[in-house]
């Protein structure tokens, strides 16, 4: 991919730095989250039982995956802008479906969190019963389940047809369609393949996007580092106040 095409991917919102960093970090967070719950059975009763016995590990797994999911939107926007340079139709629908899919997975993460808190406050048996009794209940985000799957396939085709990715990396990106969806889903071989494929597809692109422009000065890096750390601390503190 030439420099001119890469520049189109980071010009404007979300920018080269946010887009490039997201392309590198978000897939790795997904992969770490998937691996951390690998030792435990896939279905929700066993996931809840795993939380009871290994609260820190399971909380880290689900939180890391959720963080990767939220950080994925600038990565997708950057990829969409690169695809749009040659295949705007594929870019449009791939981006729309993939980002709608992120919303749905974020909703699932909220349900996961509540279920784990029920284990902590009500006990494993009552928490498992509450989840079982409400499993499959309608919610508006269930209409986006197909978008979770289609988004990655459409993006992969668009990335290949636009020349943004070669065949191997396009296939790797499309593997994300195999990642199980829904509430309290553990890790399967499909999960590992999907998360690894996402890393293969996006992390090198993030490095390429970040490396396609000038590096910041030491002064600018220190200022931005301080602002991000201070802002993050304020956001964290206020968030804990309810």
One Martini backbone bead per residue (centre of mass of N, CA, C, O) as a GRO file, in nm:
protein
  242
    1UNK     BB    1   0.096   0.036   0.024
    2UNK     BB    2   0.080   0.357  -0.019
    3UNK     BB    3   0.119   0.662   0.127
    4UNK     BB    4  -0.138   0.800   0.023
    5UNK     BB    5  -0.337   0.591   0.138
    6UNK     BB    6  -0.252   0.606   0.432
    7UNK     BB    7  -0.317   0.909   0.473
    8UNK     BB    8  -0.627   0.865   0.441
    9UNK     BB    9  -0.645   0.694   0.715
   10UNK     BB   10  -0.540   0.962   0.914
   11UNK     BB   11  -0.706   1.175   0.811
   12UNK     BB   12  -0.859   1.298   1.038
   13UNK     BB   13  -1.097   1.126   1.170
   14UNK     BB   14  -0.910   0.995   1.436
   15UNK     BB   15  -0.632   0.965   1.336
   16UNK     BB   16  -0.317   0.839   1.347
   17UNK     BB   17  -0.283   0.779   1.655
   18UNK     BB   18  -0.552   0.656   1.733
   19UNK     BB   19  -0.575   0.454   1.502
   20UNK     BB   20  -0.299   0.307   1.534
   21UNK     BB   21  -0.325   0.224   1.832
   22UNK     BB   22  -0.590   0.068   1.801
   23UNK     BB   23  -0.483  -0.143   1.595
   24UNK     BB   24  -0.284  -0.263   1.816
   25UNK     BB   25  -0.450  -0.296   2.093
   26UNK     BB   26  -0.733  -0.420   2.053
   27UNK     BB   27  -0.653  -0.707   1.953
   28UNK     BB   28  -0.482  -0.780   2.205
   29UNK     BB   29  -0.713  -0.765   2.409
   30UNK     BB   30  -0.882  -0.982   2.286
   31UNK     BB   31  -0.672  -1.211   2.306
   32UNK     BB   32  -0.631  -1.202   2.611
   33UNK     BB   33  -0.924  -1.248   2.695
   34UNK     BB   34  -0.950  -1.528   2.560
   35UNK     BB   35  -0.710  -1.676   2.706
   36UNK     BB   36  -0.796  -1.643   3.012
   37UNK     BB   37  -1.067  -1.845   2.952
   38UNK     BB   38  -0.964  -2.123   2.835
   39UNK     BB   39  -0.986  -2.336   3.091
   40UNK     BB   40  -1.296  -2.292   3.048
   41UNK     BB   41  -1.600  -2.346   2.996
   42UNK     BB   42  -1.828  -2.209   2.767
   43UNK     BB   43  -2.071  -2.201   2.944
   44UNK     BB   44  -2.234  -2.013   3.180
   45UNK     BB   45  -2.214  -2.188   3.439
   46UNK     BB   46  -1.899  -2.213   3.419
   47UNK     BB   47  -1.838  -1.910   3.417
   48UNK     BB   48  -1.957  -1.854   3.697
   49UNK     BB   49  -1.783  -2.060   3.849
   50UNK     BB   50  -1.514  -1.931   3.771
   51UNK     BB   51  -1.566  -1.667   3.918
   52UNK     BB   52  -1.592  -1.781   4.204
   53UNK     BB   53  -1.285  -1.912   4.195
   54UNK     BB   54  -1.173  -1.665   3.970
   55UNK     BB   55  -1.220  -1.349   3.982
   56UNK     BB   56  -0.972  -1.204   3.867
   57UNK     BB   57  -0.941  -1.357   3.597
   58UNK     BB   58  -1.230  -1.317   3.480
   59UNK     BB   59  -1.239  -1.012   3.503
   60UNK     BB   60  -0.995  -0.966   3.319
   61UNK     BB   61  -1.106  -1.102   3.068
   62UNK     BB   62  -1.370  -0.934   3.025
   63UNK     BB   63  -1.239  -0.650   3.045
   64UNK     BB   64  -1.036  -0.677   2.815
   65UNK     BB   65  -1.236  -0.739   2.593
   66UNK     BB   66  -1.411  -0.484   2.627
   67UNK     BB   67  -1.185  -0.281   2.574
   68UNK     BB   68  -1.125  -0.380   2.286
   69UNK     BB   69  -1.406  -0.321   2.175
   70UNK     BB   70  -1.406  -0.012   2.225
   71UNK     BB   71  -1.120   0.037   2.073
   72UNK     BB   72  -1.218  -0.055   1.777
   73UNK     BB   73  -1.346   0.193   1.633
   74UNK     BB   74  -1.087   0.343   1.526
   75UNK     BB   75  -0.986   0.104   1.366
   76UNK     BB   76  -1.223   0.079   1.171
   77UNK     BB   77  -1.216   0.367   1.059
   78UNK     BB   78  -0.934   0.344   0.937
   79UNK     BB   79  -0.992   0.106   0.751
   80UNK     BB   80  -1.229   0.234   0.597
   81UNK     BB   81  -1.062   0.469   0.470
   82UNK     BB   82  -0.882   0.283   0.304
   83UNK     BB   83  -1.104   0.138   0.143
   84UNK     BB   84  -1.250   0.400   0.029
   85UNK     BB   85  -1.041   0.480  -0.191
   86UNK     BB   86  -1.166   0.216  -0.382
   87UNK     BB   87  -1.422   0.087  -0.183
   88UNK     BB   88  -1.690   0.243  -0.069
   89UNK     BB   89  -1.911   0.029  -0.031
   90UNK     BB   90  -1.755  -0.167   0.150
   91UNK     BB   91  -1.687   0.043   0.364
   92UNK     BB   92  -1.965   0.125   0.455
   93UNK     BB   93  -2.090  -0.162   0.535
   94UNK     BB   94  -1.860  -0.263   0.708
   95UNK     BB   95  -1.865  -0.033   0.915
   96UNK     BB   96  -2.156  -0.047   1.006
   97UNK     BB   97  -2.165  -0.342   1.099
   98UNK     BB   98  -1.918  -0.344   1.291
   99UNK     BB   99  -2.012  -0.115   1.486
  100UNK     BB  100  -2.279  -0.240   1.565
  101UNK     BB  101  -2.139  -0.491   1.684
  102UNK     BB  102  -2.000  -0.341   1.915
  103UNK     BB  103  -2.252  -0.258   2.063
  104UNK     BB  104  -2.355  -0.543   2.124
  105UNK     BB  105  -2.103  -0.642   2.285
  106UNK     BB  106  -2.128  -0.424   2.505
  107UNK     BB  107  -2.395  -0.520   2.611
  108UNK     BB  108  -2.297  -0.802   2.690
  109UNK     BB  109  -2.090  -0.699   2.899
  110UNK     BB  110  -2.300  -0.586   3.096
  111UNK     BB  111  -2.434  -0.857   3.158
  112UNK     BB  112  -2.188  -0.999   3.262
  113UNK     BB  113  -2.137  -0.815   3.504
  114UNK     BB  114  -2.404  -0.865   3.650
  115UNK     BB  115  -2.374  -1.171   3.682
  116UNK     BB  116  -2.117  -1.156   3.860
  117UNK     BB  117  -2.252  -0.991   4.090
  118UNK     BB  118  -2.453  -1.214   4.166
  119UNK     BB  119  -2.246  -1.411   4.268
  120UNK     BB  120  -2.141  -1.222   4.495
  121UNK     BB  121  -2.437  -1.154   4.634
  122UNK     BB  122  -2.619  -1.448   4.578
  123UNK     BB  123  -2.476  -1.661   4.431
  124UNK     BB  124  -2.446  -1.915   4.209
  125UNK     BB  125  -2.730  -2.041   4.190
  126UNK     BB  126  -2.896  -1.776   4.152
  127UNK     BB  127  -2.740  -1.668   3.912
  128UNK     BB  128  -2.791  -1.906   3.718
  129UNK     BB  129  -3.100  -1.885   3.726
  130UNK     BB  130  -3.129  -1.596   3.622
  131UNK     BB  131  -2.994  -1.650   3.348
  132UNK     BB  132  -3.171  -1.888   3.253
  133UNK     BB  133  -3.452  -1.734   3.271
  134UNK     BB  134  -3.331  -1.488   3.064
  135UNK     BB  135  -3.252  -1.647   2.834
  136UNK     BB  136  -3.349  -1.499   2.526
  137UNK     BB  137  -3.437  -1.236   2.579
  138UNK     BB  138  -3.549  -0.954   2.463
  139UNK     BB  139  -3.345  -0.722   2.272
  140UNK     BB  140  -3.247  -0.475   2.064
  141UNK     BB  141  -2.950  -0.600   2.010
  142UNK     BB  142  -3.036  -0.869   1.867
  143UNK     BB  143  -3.058  -0.729   1.578
  144UNK     BB  144  -2.718  -0.723   1.564
  145UNK     BB  145  -2.596  -1.010   1.533
  146UNK     BB  146  -2.541  -1.018   1.226
  147UNK     BB  147  -2.344  -0.775   1.225
  148UNK     BB  148  -2.115  -0.911   1.377
  149UNK     BB  149  -2.053  -1.102   1.134
  150UNK     BB  150  -2.066  -0.929   0.864
  151UNK     BB  151  -1.862  -0.701   0.908
  152UNK     BB  152  -1.597  -0.872   0.874
  153UNK     BB  153  -1.654  -0.981   0.592
  154UNK     BB  154  -1.686  -0.712   0.442
  155UNK     BB  155  -1.413  -0.596   0.523
  156UNK     BB  156  -1.238  -0.820   0.400
  157UNK     BB  157  -1.329  -0.782   0.109
  158UNK     BB  158  -1.260  -0.480   0.090
  159UNK     BB  159  -0.957  -0.507   0.161
  160UNK     BB  160  -0.890  -0.684  -0.085
  161UNK     BB  161  -1.017  -0.516  -0.327
  162UNK     BB  162  -0.841  -0.249  -0.240
  163UNK     BB  163  -0.543  -0.348  -0.129
  164UNK     BB  164  -0.500  -0.336   0.182
  165UNK     BB  165  -0.512  -0.650   0.162
  166UNK     BB  166  -0.428  -0.949   0.147
  167UNK     BB  167  -0.538  -1.265   0.153
  168UNK     BB  168  -0.446  -1.349   0.439
  169UNK     BB  169  -0.545  -1.095   0.600
  170UNK     BB  170  -0.837  -1.114   0.510
  171UNK     BB  171  -0.894  -1.388   0.635
  172UNK     BB  172  -0.816  -1.310   0.923
  173UNK     BB  173  -1.040  -1.100   0.954
  174UNK     BB  174  -1.286  -1.294   0.886
  175UNK     BB  175  -1.256  -1.478   1.148
  176UNK     BB  176  -1.435  -1.296   1.340
  177UNK     BB  177  -1.706  -1.444   1.264
  178UNK     BB  178  -1.629  -1.696   1.470
  179UNK     BB  179  -1.696  -1.537   1.713
  180UNK     BB  180  -1.862  -1.570   1.974
  181UNK     BB  181  -2.191  -1.479   2.079
  182UNK     BB  182  -2.293  -1.317   2.369
  183UNK     BB  183  -2.351  -1.440   2.685
  184UNK     BB  184  -2.113  -1.589   2.858
  185UNK     BB  185  -1.856  -1.654   2.675
  186UNK     BB  186  -1.624  -1.856   2.604
  187UNK     BB  187  -1.356  -2.059   2.493
  188UNK     BB  188  -1.250  -2.151   2.173
  189UNK     BB  189  -1.096  -2.229   1.887
  190UNK     BB  190  -1.243  -2.001   1.737
  191UNK     BB  191  -1.158  -1.770   1.923
  192UNK     BB  192  -0.854  -1.790   1.880
  193UNK     BB  193  -0.855  -1.758   1.572
  194UNK     BB  194  -0.998  -1.484   1.562
  195UNK     BB  195  -0.802  -1.318   1.744
  196UNK     BB  196  -0.548  -1.382   1.582
  197UNK     BB  197  -0.646  -1.268   1.311
  198UNK     BB  198  -0.678  -0.978   1.407
  199UNK     BB  199  -0.379  -0.935   1.465
  200UNK     BB  200  -0.268  -1.000   1.181
  201UNK     BB  201  -0.431  -0.769   1.040
  202UNK     BB  202  -0.394  -0.496   1.237
  203UNK     BB  203  -0.116  -0.450   1.368
  204UNK     BB  204   0.055  -0.387   1.112
  205UNK     BB  205  -0.121  -0.144   1.033
  206UNK     BB  206  -0.059   0.027   1.280
  207UNK     BB  207   0.244   0.049   1.228
  208UNK     BB  208   0.213   0.180   0.948
  209UNK     BB  209   0.055   0.431   1.033
  210UNK     BB  210   0.258   0.540   1.246
  211UNK     BB  211   0.513   0.528   1.031
  212UNK     BB  212   0.385   0.752   0.808
  213UNK     BB  213   0.498   0.964   1.015
  214UNK     BB  214   0.592   1.177   1.234
  215UNK     BB  215   0.743   1.207   1.520
  216UNK     BB  216   0.727   1.315   1.821
  217UNK     BB  217   0.829   1.507   2.042
  218UNK     BB  218   0.932   1.494   2.358
  219UNK     BB  219   0.749   1.717   2.463
  220UNK     BB  220   0.484   1.613   2.342
  221UNK     BB  221   0.490   1.333   2.474
  222UNK     BB  222   0.485   1.433   2.769
  223UNK     BB  223   0.228   1.596   2.759
  224UNK     BB  224   0.038   1.370   2.658
  225UNK     BB  225   0.101   1.170   2.885
  226UNK     BB  226  -0.002   1.349   3.113
  227UNK     BB  227  -0.292   1.398   3.008
  228UNK     BB  228  -0.378   1.102   2.996
  229UNK     BB  229  -0.323   1.030   3.293
  230UNK     BB  230  -0.497   1.253   3.422
  231UNK     BB  231  -0.762   1.196   3.272
  232UNK     BB  232  -0.787   0.899   3.357
  233UNK     BB  233  -0.802   0.953   3.663
  234UNK     BB  234  -1.057   1.126   3.658
  235UNK     BB  235  -1.244   0.923   3.523
  236UNK     BB  236  -1.211   0.703   3.734
  237UNK     BB  237  -1.306   0.856   3.984
  238UNK     BB  238  -1.588   0.943   3.879
  239UNK     BB  239  -1.686   0.652   3.813
  240UNK     BB  240  -1.676   0.555   4.126
  241UNK     BB  241  -1.923   0.761   4.218
  242UNK     BB  242  -2.178   0.684   4.010
   0.00000   0.00000   0.00000
